[in-house]
């Protein structure tokens, strides 16, 4: 889009929907927003039909707050629960066919860098464990092998949530699900290790227990992808429906999992580390 | 009829806290008033999940949020 496209032409303010006017007046476009300001500005994502207490929805809420430049970002999603909210945000959204996200994102990012050689245009894929590690596995891997410069975020609810509870490669071993009643026979895929081996320059695994940390990881992944290559975030985003978690316990569950198999993990190449240090140091200086 | 969260603003304003606002899954549902230092719920956006109650009562022991029954159109 770009900032100019976001603004309302003079005289048209009163004809625009209230939510849009709020976005321009009290939203994130063109501003530096801190995630801790949530609840005090108009968020990019609107009401959506994801389930009550869904922590994938929560992660997506924080994701939009964390975007370094929403007016220059394109989000790519696919079949699965996440797109129910991704399609309700004031950031362009492309629906890739199931499994195709990382191929579509590769083409898109390359086209954007030819069309806008002097601008930073961020491309981010957000898709489920089924979309990225099962059916889209080949596309995901090859985008990493080719060192495509965009961010992939896997919102891992350890199940095919949107289609009613089939097991995925990311479901834990032994788990019984509605459509996998005999229990899963294999281990959960180690996605973070795969990403590192396949050529990602920044990799993180996170459970959504700390909004500041989620935002930091998302920002870092996007900034590193602009310059160096593919980046990957593996986020635990529970499905309270398929895993029968009482909604009041959803955050407690995320905290529990963080102590076990979703311990915070972050890895980056040396050049990425140097680059991010530089940027973060400057940002701190501006603040103080 | 369905449940939504309601903040006891007088109680909440004692703490200058904002934690529930940072963990609600829904956008602009739990908001924060700088003037009164209190959280408040935009009822139309609340799905009644009670994550905010977990944060305020179970984690922080501040007990400022209650679930209340509303009717469609309230
Ligand atoms: C090519 C193709 N195969 C199958 C489907 C059916 N389908 C829709 S969503 C989905 C599973 C979603 O699981 P996941 O990617 O983990 O996302 P979640 O809903 O769990 O967030 C499937 C198999 C499809 N839309 N397209
Ligand atoms: S089915 Fe599960 S992952 Fe999908 S919206 Fe509902 S709680 Fe979230
Ligand atoms: S957690 Fe409780 S005390 Fe803290 S802001 Fe929310 S309602 Fe107020
Ligand atoms: S009940 Fe759930 S949706 Fe409603 S305000 Fe609390 S956390 Fe937000
Ligand atoms: Mg899934």
PDB file of N, CA, C and O in Angstrom, chain A residues 78-79 98-102 125-145 152-160 167-171 184 187-198 200 203-204 231-235 262:
ATOM      1  N   UNK A  78      -3.368 -19.172   4.290  1.00  0.00           N
ATOM      2  CA  UNK A  78      -3.987 -20.240   3.501  1.00  0.00           C
ATOM      3  C   UNK A  78      -5.130 -20.862   4.299  1.00  0.00           C
ATOM      4  O   UNK A  78      -5.489 -20.355   5.364  1.00  0.00           O
ATOM      5  N   UNK A  79      -5.674 -21.955   3.803  1.00  0.00           N
ATOM      6  CA  UNK A  79      -6.719 -22.670   4.534  1.00  0.00           C
ATOM      7  C   UNK A  79      -6.213 -22.983   5.940  1.00  0.00           C
ATOM      8  O   UNK A  79      -5.027 -23.193   6.148  1.00  0.00           O
ATOM      9  N   UNK A  98      -3.827 -24.078  -0.318  1.00  0.00           N
ATOM     10  CA  UNK A  98      -3.266 -24.831   0.808  1.00  0.00           C
ATOM     11  C   UNK A  98      -1.967 -25.520   0.395  1.00  0.00           C
ATOM     12  O   UNK A  98      -1.940 -26.278  -0.571  1.00  0.00           O
ATOM     13  N   UNK A  99      -0.904 -25.234   1.110  1.00  0.00           N
ATOM     14  CA  UNK A  99       0.390 -25.830   0.782  1.00  0.00           C
ATOM     15  C   UNK A  99       1.267 -24.932  -0.069  1.00  0.00           C
ATOM     16  O   UNK A  99       2.478 -25.125  -0.142  1.00  0.00           O
ATOM     17  N   UNK A 100       0.676 -23.929  -0.718  1.00  0.00           N
ATOM     18  CA  UNK A 100       1.429 -23.116  -1.691  1.00  0.00           C
ATOM     19  C   UNK A 100       2.006 -21.828  -1.124  1.00  0.00           C
ATOM     20  O   UNK A 100       2.663 -21.082  -1.838  1.00  0.00           O
ATOM     21  N   UNK A 101       1.734 -21.525   0.145  1.00  0.00           N
ATOM     22  CA  UNK A 101       2.058 -20.188   0.655  1.00  0.00           C
ATOM     23  C   UNK A 101       3.491 -19.754   0.348  1.00  0.00           C
ATOM     24  O   UNK A 101       3.715 -18.639  -0.104  1.00  0.00           O
ATOM     25  N   UNK A 102       4.448 -20.639   0.613  1.00  0.00           N
ATOM     26  CA  UNK A 102       5.839 -20.203   0.502  1.00  0.00           C
ATOM     27  C   UNK A 102       6.317 -20.083  -0.944  1.00  0.00           C
ATOM     28  O   UNK A 102       7.286 -19.372  -1.210  1.00  0.00           O
ATOM     29  N   UNK A 125       4.478 -14.879   5.766  1.00  0.00           N
ATOM     30  CA  UNK A 125       3.551 -16.013   5.676  1.00  0.00           C
ATOM     31  C   UNK A 125       3.135 -16.390   7.100  1.00  0.00           C
ATOM     32  O   UNK A 125       3.984 -16.534   7.982  1.00  0.00           O
ATOM     33  N   UNK A 126       1.823 -16.506   7.325  1.00  0.00           N
ATOM     34  CA  UNK A 126       1.356 -17.084   8.596  1.00  0.00           C
ATOM     35  C   UNK A 126       0.441 -18.242   8.248  1.00  0.00           C
ATOM     36  O   UNK A 126      -0.599 -18.050   7.598  1.00  0.00           O
ATOM     37  N   UNK A 127       0.825 -19.435   8.650  1.00  0.00           N
ATOM     38  CA  UNK A 127       0.005 -20.603   8.328  1.00  0.00           C
ATOM     39  C   UNK A 127       0.158 -21.650   9.420  1.00  0.00           C
ATOM     40  O   UNK A 127       1.040 -21.553  10.277  1.00  0.00           O
ATOM     41  N   UNK A 128      -0.702 -22.647   9.354  1.00  0.00           N
ATOM     42  CA  UNK A 128      -0.753 -23.661  10.395  1.00  0.00           C
ATOM     43  C   UNK A 128       0.330 -24.722  10.260  1.00  0.00           C
ATOM     44  O   UNK A 128       1.129 -24.724   9.312  1.00  0.00           O
ATOM     45  N   UNK A 129       0.338 -25.618  11.219  1.00  0.00           N
ATOM     46  CA  UNK A 129       1.289 -26.724  11.205  1.00  0.00           C
ATOM     47  C   UNK A 129       1.011 -27.645  10.018  1.00  0.00           C
ATOM     48  O   UNK A 129       1.931 -28.111   9.346  1.00  0.00           O
ATOM     49  N   UNK A 130      -0.278 -27.861   9.728  1.00  0.00           N
ATOM     50  CA  UNK A 130      -0.629 -28.684   8.564  1.00  0.00           C
ATOM     51  C   UNK A 130      -0.193 -28.005   7.274  1.00  0.00           C
ATOM     52  O   UNK A 130       0.380 -28.624   6.383  1.00  0.00           O
ATOM     53  N   UNK A 131      -0.455 -26.703   7.195  1.00  0.00           N
ATOM     54  CA  UNK A 131      -0.148 -25.943   5.977  1.00  0.00           C
ATOM     55  C   UNK A 131       1.339 -25.861   5.685  1.00  0.00           C
ATOM     56  O   UNK A 131       1.750 -25.858   4.524  1.00  0.00           O
ATOM     57  N   UNK A 132       2.175 -25.788   6.728  1.00  0.00           N
ATOM     58  CA  UNK A 132       3.603 -25.569   6.495  1.00  0.00           C
ATOM     59  C   UNK A 132       4.452 -26.825   6.635  1.00  0.00           C
ATOM     60  O   UNK A 132       5.426 -27.001   5.900  1.00  0.00           O
ATOM     61  N   UNK A 133       4.103 -27.693   7.584  1.00  0.00           N
ATOM     62  CA  UNK A 133       4.989 -28.841   7.844  1.00  0.00           C
ATOM     63  C   UNK A 133       4.467 -30.153   7.259  1.00  0.00           C
ATOM     64  O   UNK A 133       5.198 -31.139   7.209  1.00  0.00           O
ATOM     65  N   UNK A 134       3.179 -30.185   6.835  1.00  0.00           N
ATOM     66  CA  UNK A 134       2.685 -31.403   6.185  1.00  0.00           C
ATOM     67  C   UNK A 134       2.477 -31.131   4.694  1.00  0.00           C
ATOM     68  O   UNK A 134       3.346 -31.375   3.888  1.00  0.00           O
ATOM     69  N   UNK A 135       1.311 -30.584   4.384  1.00  0.00           N
ATOM     70  CA  UNK A 135       0.927 -30.483   2.974  1.00  0.00           C
ATOM     71  C   UNK A 135       1.809 -29.478   2.230  1.00  0.00           C
ATOM     72  O   UNK A 135       2.117 -29.665   1.064  1.00  0.00           O
ATOM     73  N   UNK A 136       2.262 -28.416   2.925  1.00  0.00           N
ATOM     74  CA  UNK A 136       3.125 -27.439   2.258  1.00  0.00           C
ATOM     75  C   UNK A 136       4.605 -27.657   2.519  1.00  0.00           C
ATOM     76  O   UNK A 136       5.421 -26.767   2.265  1.00  0.00           O
ATOM     77  N   UNK A 137       4.958 -28.816   3.006  1.00  0.00           N
ATOM     78  CA  UNK A 137       6.339 -29.061   3.437  1.00  0.00           C
ATOM     79  C   UNK A 137       7.367 -28.768   2.331  1.00  0.00           C
ATOM     80  O   UNK A 137       8.354 -28.067   2.553  1.00  0.00           O
ATOM     81  N   UNK A 138       7.098 -29.292   1.131  1.00  0.00           N
ATOM     82  CA  UNK A 138       8.042 -29.119   0.019  1.00  0.00           C
ATOM     83  C   UNK A 138       8.236 -27.645  -0.317  1.00  0.00           C
ATOM     84  O   UNK A 138       9.364 -27.166  -0.495  1.00  0.00           O
ATOM     85  N   UNK A 139       7.126 -26.908  -0.390  1.00  0.00           N
ATOM     86  CA  UNK A 139       7.191 -25.474  -0.740  1.00  0.00           C
ATOM     87  C   UNK A 139       7.932 -24.697   0.349  1.00  0.00           C
ATOM     88  O   UNK A 139       8.711 -23.795   0.058  1.00  0.00           O
ATOM     89  N   UNK A 140       7.655 -25.051   1.601  1.00  0.00           N
ATOM     90  CA  UNK A 140       8.313 -24.354   2.715  1.00  0.00           C
ATOM     91  C   UNK A 140       9.812 -24.570   2.638  1.00  0.00           C
ATOM     92  O   UNK A 140      10.606 -23.621   2.644  1.00  0.00           O
ATOM     93  N   UNK A 141      10.207 -25.843   2.544  1.00  0.00           N
ATOM     94  CA  UNK A 141      11.627 -26.193   2.520  1.00  0.00           C
ATOM     95  C   UNK A 141      12.350 -25.519   1.359  1.00  0.00           C
ATOM     96  O   UNK A 141      13.432 -24.942   1.526  1.00  0.00           O
ATOM     97  N   UNK A 142      11.754 -25.590   0.175  1.00  0.00           N
ATOM     98  CA  UNK A 142      12.460 -25.053  -0.991  1.00  0.00           C
ATOM     99  C   UNK A 142      12.568 -23.537  -0.952  1.00  0.00           C
ATOM    100  O   UNK A 142      13.531 -22.969  -1.468  1.00  0.00           O
ATOM    101  N   UNK A 143      11.616 -22.875  -0.311  1.00  0.00           N
ATOM    102  CA  UNK A 143      11.769 -21.416  -0.174  1.00  0.00           C
ATOM    103  C   UNK A 143      12.971 -21.123   0.720  1.00  0.00           C
ATOM    104  O   UNK A 143      13.681 -20.143   0.522  1.00  0.00           O
ATOM    105  N   UNK A 144      13.210 -21.991   1.689  1.00  0.00           N
ATOM    106  CA  UNK A 144      14.378 -21.810   2.573  1.00  0.00           C
ATOM    107  C   UNK A 144      15.670 -22.180   1.849  1.00  0.00           C
ATOM    108  O   UNK A 144      16.662 -21.477   1.943  1.00  0.00           O
ATOM    109  N   UNK A 145      15.654 -23.290   1.110  1.00  0.00           N
ATOM    110  CA  UNK A 145      16.853 -23.679   0.343  1.00  0.00           C
ATOM    111  C   UNK A 145      17.259 -22.557  -0.613  1.00  0.00           C
ATOM    112  O   UNK A 145      18.431 -22.299  -0.824  1.00  0.00           O
ATOM    113  N   UNK A 152       8.494 -16.629   7.633  1.00  0.00           N
ATOM    114  CA  UNK A 152       7.464 -17.663   7.752  1.00  0.00           C
ATOM    115  C   UNK A 152       7.133 -17.844   9.240  1.00  0.00           C
ATOM    116  O   UNK A 152       8.041 -18.066  10.040  1.00  0.00           O
ATOM    117  N   UNK A 153       5.855 -17.728   9.567  1.00  0.00           N
ATOM    118  CA  UNK A 153       5.440 -17.953  10.956  1.00  0.00           C
ATOM    119  C   UNK A 153       4.494 -19.142  10.986  1.00  0.00           C
ATOM    120  O   UNK A 153       3.453 -19.136  10.322  1.00  0.00           O
ATOM    121  N   UNK A 154       4.883 -20.169  11.741  1.00  0.00           N
ATOM    122  CA  UNK A 154       4.000 -21.323  11.879  1.00  0.00           C
ATOM    123  C   UNK A 154       3.215 -21.191  13.180  1.00  0.00           C
ATOM    124  O   UNK A 154       3.786 -21.217  14.263  1.00  0.00           O
ATOM    125  N   UNK A 155       1.887 -21.034  13.042  1.00  0.00           N
ATOM    126  CA  UNK A 155       1.034 -21.006  14.228  1.00  0.00           C
ATOM    127  C   UNK A 155       0.619 -22.455  14.489  1.00  0.00           C
ATOM    128  O   UNK A 155      -0.254 -23.012  13.835  1.00  0.00           O
ATOM    129  N   UNK A 156       1.323 -23.045  15.442  1.00  0.00           N
ATOM    130  CA  UNK A 156       1.254 -24.486  15.663  1.00  0.00           C
ATOM    131  C   UNK A 156       0.245 -24.826  16.765  1.00  0.00           C
ATOM    132  O   UNK A 156       0.521 -24.641  17.946  1.00  0.00           O
ATOM    133  N   UNK A 157      -0.924 -25.334  16.359  1.00  0.00           N
ATOM    134  CA  UNK A 157      -1.889 -25.798  17.362  1.00  0.00           C
ATOM    135  C   UNK A 157      -1.883 -27.324  17.448  1.00  0.00           C
ATOM    136  O   UNK A 157      -2.744 -27.929  18.051  1.00  0.00           O
ATOM    137  N   UNK A 158      -0.905 -27.937  16.795  1.00  0.00           N
ATOM    138  CA  UNK A 158      -0.644 -29.376  16.888  1.00  0.00           C
ATOM    139  C   UNK A 158      -1.805 -30.235  16.413  1.00  0.00           C
ATOM    140  O   UNK A 158      -2.025 -31.346  16.881  1.00  0.00           O
ATOM    141  N   UNK A 159      -2.533 -29.710  15.422  1.00  0.00           N
ATOM    142  CA  UNK A 159      -3.711 -30.414  14.910  1.00  0.00           C
ATOM    143  C   UNK A 159      -4.206 -29.683  13.656  1.00  0.00           C
ATOM    144  O   UNK A 159      -3.854 -28.529  13.435  1.00  0.00           O
ATOM    145  N   UNK A 160      -5.009 -30.380  12.842  1.00  0.00           N
ATOM    146  CA  UNK A 160      -5.759 -29.687  11.797  1.00  0.00           C
ATOM    147  C   UNK A 160      -7.026 -29.186  12.483  1.00  0.00           C
ATOM    148  O   UNK A 160      -8.012 -29.915  12.608  1.00  0.00           O
ATOM    149  N   UNK A 167      -4.633 -35.505  12.943  1.00  0.00           N
ATOM    150  CA  UNK A 167      -3.274 -35.317  13.481  1.00  0.00           C
ATOM    151  C   UNK A 167      -2.378 -34.714  12.405  1.00  0.00           C
ATOM    152  O   UNK A 167      -2.576 -34.924  11.215  1.00  0.00           O
ATOM    153  N   UNK A 168      -1.399 -33.928  12.848  1.00  0.00           N
ATOM    154  CA  UNK A 168      -0.416 -33.386  11.904  1.00  0.00           C
ATOM    155  C   UNK A 168       0.960 -33.879  12.332  1.00  0.00           C
ATOM    156  O   UNK A 168       1.116 -34.470  13.408  1.00  0.00           O
ATOM    157  N   UNK A 169       1.956 -33.594  11.503  1.00  0.00           N
ATOM    158  CA  UNK A 169       3.326 -33.942  11.853  1.00  0.00           C
ATOM    159  C   UNK A 169       3.783 -33.244  13.120  1.00  0.00           C
ATOM    160  O   UNK A 169       4.735 -33.663  13.764  1.00  0.00           O
ATOM    161  N   UNK A 170       3.082 -32.179  13.492  1.00  0.00           N
ATOM    162  CA  UNK A 170       3.446 -31.417  14.681  1.00  0.00           C
ATOM    163  C   UNK A 170       2.681 -31.869  15.923  1.00  0.00           C
ATOM    164  O   UNK A 170       2.925 -31.364  17.009  1.00  0.00           O
ATOM    165  N   UNK A 171       1.728 -32.777  15.780  1.00  0.00           N
ATOM    166  CA  UNK A 171       1.031 -33.282  16.977  1.00  0.00           C
ATOM    167  C   UNK A 171       2.022 -34.087  17.806  1.00  0.00           C
ATOM    168  O   UNK A 171       2.871 -34.793  17.252  1.00  0.00           O
ATOM    169  N   UNK A 184      -1.193 -40.915  17.990  1.00  0.00           N
ATOM    170  CA  UNK A 184      -0.123 -40.661  17.019  1.00  0.00           C
ATOM    171  C   UNK A 184       1.093 -41.549  17.287  1.00  0.00           C
ATOM    172  O   UNK A 184       1.517 -41.700  18.427  1.00  0.00           O
ATOM    173  N   UNK A 187       7.038 -39.020  16.522  1.00  0.00           N
ATOM    174  CA  UNK A 187       7.388 -37.815  17.273  1.00  0.00           C
ATOM    175  C   UNK A 187       6.961 -36.548  16.538  1.00  0.00           C
ATOM    176  O   UNK A 187       6.815 -36.553  15.318  1.00  0.00           O
ATOM    177  N   UNK A 188       6.826 -35.485  17.319  1.00  0.00           N
ATOM    178  CA  UNK A 188       6.592 -34.164  16.751  1.00  0.00           C
ATOM    179  C   UNK A 188       7.811 -33.771  15.911  1.00  0.00           C
ATOM    180  O   UNK A 188       8.950 -34.013  16.322  1.00  0.00           O
ATOM    181  N   UNK A 189       7.574 -33.191  14.743  1.00  0.00           N
ATOM    182  CA  UNK A 189       8.689 -32.761  13.879  1.00  0.00           C
ATOM    183  C   UNK A 189       9.469 -31.646  14.582  1.00  0.00           C
ATOM    184  O   UNK A 189       8.864 -30.757  15.176  1.00  0.00           O
ATOM    185  N   UNK A 190      10.773 -31.674  14.478  1.00  0.00           N
ATOM    186  CA  UNK A 190      11.584 -30.593  15.040  1.00  0.00           C
ATOM    187  C   UNK A 190      11.747 -29.496  13.983  1.00  0.00           C
ATOM    188  O   UNK A 190      12.715 -29.452  13.228  1.00  0.00           O
ATOM    189  N   UNK A 191      10.766 -28.601  13.942  1.00  0.00           N
ATOM    190  CA  UNK A 191      10.689 -27.616  12.859  1.00  0.00           C
ATOM    191  C   UNK A 191      11.824 -26.601  12.929  1.00  0.00           C
ATOM    192  O   UNK A 191      12.366 -26.182  11.900  1.00  0.00           O
ATOM    193  N   UNK A 192      12.176 -26.222  14.150  1.00  0.00           N
ATOM    194  CA  UNK A 192      13.197 -25.203  14.325  1.00  0.00           C
ATOM    195  C   UNK A 192      14.563 -25.694  13.812  1.00  0.00           C
ATOM    196  O   UNK A 192      15.294 -24.975  13.131  1.00  0.00           O
ATOM    197  N   UNK A 193      14.866 -26.955  14.109  1.00  0.00           N
ATOM    198  CA  UNK A 193      16.125 -27.535  13.649  1.00  0.00           C
ATOM    199  C   UNK A 193      16.143 -27.638  12.121  1.00  0.00           C
ATOM    200  O   UNK A 193      17.148 -27.339  11.479  1.00  0.00           O
ATOM    201  N   UNK A 194      15.002 -28.041  11.555  1.00  0.00           N
ATOM    202  CA  UNK A 194      14.905 -28.125  10.096  1.00  0.00           C
ATOM    203  C   UNK A 194      15.160 -26.764   9.461  1.00  0.00           C
ATOM    204  O   UNK A 194      15.876 -26.644   8.474  1.00  0.00           O
ATOM    205  N   UNK A 195      14.549 -25.738  10.046  1.00  0.00           N
ATOM    206  CA  UNK A 195      14.671 -24.387   9.486  1.00  0.00           C
ATOM    207  C   UNK A 195      16.125 -23.930   9.493  1.00  0.00           C
ATOM    208  O   UNK A 195      16.614 -23.341   8.530  1.00  0.00           O
ATOM    209  N   UNK A 196      16.798 -24.229  10.583  1.00  0.00           N
ATOM    210  CA  UNK A 196      18.198 -23.834  10.713  1.00  0.00           C
ATOM    211  C   UNK A 196      19.052 -24.535   9.658  1.00  0.00           C
ATOM    212  O   UNK A 196      19.869 -23.924   8.998  1.00  0.00           O
ATOM    213  N   UNK A 197      18.817 -25.837   9.510  1.00  0.00           N
ATOM    214  CA  UNK A 197      19.585 -26.630   8.544  1.00  0.00           C
ATOM    215  C   UNK A 197      19.285 -26.199   7.114  1.00  0.00           C
ATOM    216  O   UNK A 197      20.163 -26.210   6.254  1.00  0.00           O
ATOM    217  N   UNK A 198      18.031 -25.799   6.867  1.00  0.00           N
ATOM    218  CA  UNK A 198      17.622 -25.499   5.494  1.00  0.00           C
ATOM    219  C   UNK A 198      18.031 -24.106   5.025  1.00  0.00           C
ATOM    220  O   UNK A 198      17.831 -23.766   3.873  1.00  0.00           O
ATOM    221  N   UNK A 200      17.583 -20.917   7.031  1.00  0.00           N
ATOM    222  CA  UNK A 200      17.012 -19.715   7.645  1.00  0.00           C
ATOM    223  C   UNK A 200      18.123 -18.978   8.404  1.00  0.00           C
ATOM    224  O   UNK A 200      18.997 -19.597   9.003  1.00  0.00           O
ATOM    225  N   UNK A 203      15.812 -17.847  13.517  1.00  0.00           N
ATOM    226  CA  UNK A 203      14.860 -18.881  13.892  1.00  0.00           C
ATOM    227  C   UNK A 203      14.458 -18.674  15.353  1.00  0.00           C
ATOM    228  O   UNK A 203      15.311 -18.397  16.188  1.00  0.00           O
ATOM    229  N   UNK A 204      13.162 -18.794  15.645  1.00  0.00           N
ATOM    230  CA  UNK A 204      12.738 -18.691  17.046  1.00  0.00           C
ATOM    231  C   UNK A 204      11.591 -19.646  17.324  1.00  0.00           C
ATOM    232  O   UNK A 204      10.791 -19.961  16.443  1.00  0.00           O
ATOM    233  N   UNK A 231      13.475 -16.251   7.318  1.00  0.00           N
ATOM    234  CA  UNK A 231      13.420 -16.298   8.780  1.00  0.00           C
ATOM    235  C   UNK A 231      12.182 -17.087   9.184  1.00  0.00           C
ATOM    236  O   UNK A 231      11.203 -17.144   8.442  1.00  0.00           O
ATOM    237  N   UNK A 232      12.257 -17.708  10.359  1.00  0.00           N
ATOM    238  CA  UNK A 232      11.181 -18.628  10.752  1.00  0.00           C
ATOM    239  C   UNK A 232      10.848 -18.497  12.228  1.00  0.00           C
ATOM    240  O   UNK A 232      11.743 -18.457  13.080  1.00  0.00           O
ATOM    241  N   UNK A 233       9.552 -18.423  12.521  1.00  0.00           N
ATOM    242  CA  UNK A 233       9.094 -18.439  13.916  1.00  0.00           C
ATOM    243  C   UNK A 233       8.142 -19.612  14.101  1.00  0.00           C
ATOM    244  O   UNK A 233       7.178 -19.767  13.342  1.00  0.00           O
ATOM    245  N   UNK A 234       8.432 -20.416  15.096  1.00  0.00           N
ATOM    246  CA  UNK A 234       7.560 -21.529  15.459  1.00  0.00           C
ATOM    247  C   UNK A 234       6.825 -21.135  16.738  1.00  0.00           C
ATOM    248  O   UNK A 234       7.429 -21.070  17.807  1.00  0.00           O
ATOM    249  N   UNK A 235       5.529 -20.848  16.609  1.00  0.00           N
ATOM    250  CA  UNK A 235       4.773 -20.366  17.762  1.00  0.00           C
ATOM    251  C   UNK A 235       3.759 -21.402  18.217  1.00  0.00           C
ATOM    252  O   UNK A 235       2.991 -21.931  17.404  1.00  0.00           O
ATOM    253  N   UNK A 262       8.101 -26.179  24.679  1.00  0.00           N
ATOM    254  CA  UNK A 262       8.082 -24.889  23.988  1.00  0.00           C
ATOM    255  C   UNK A 262       8.932 -23.851  24.723  1.00  0.00           C
ATOM    256  O   UNK A 262       8.576 -22.679  24.792  1.00  0.00           O
TER     257      UNK A 262
END
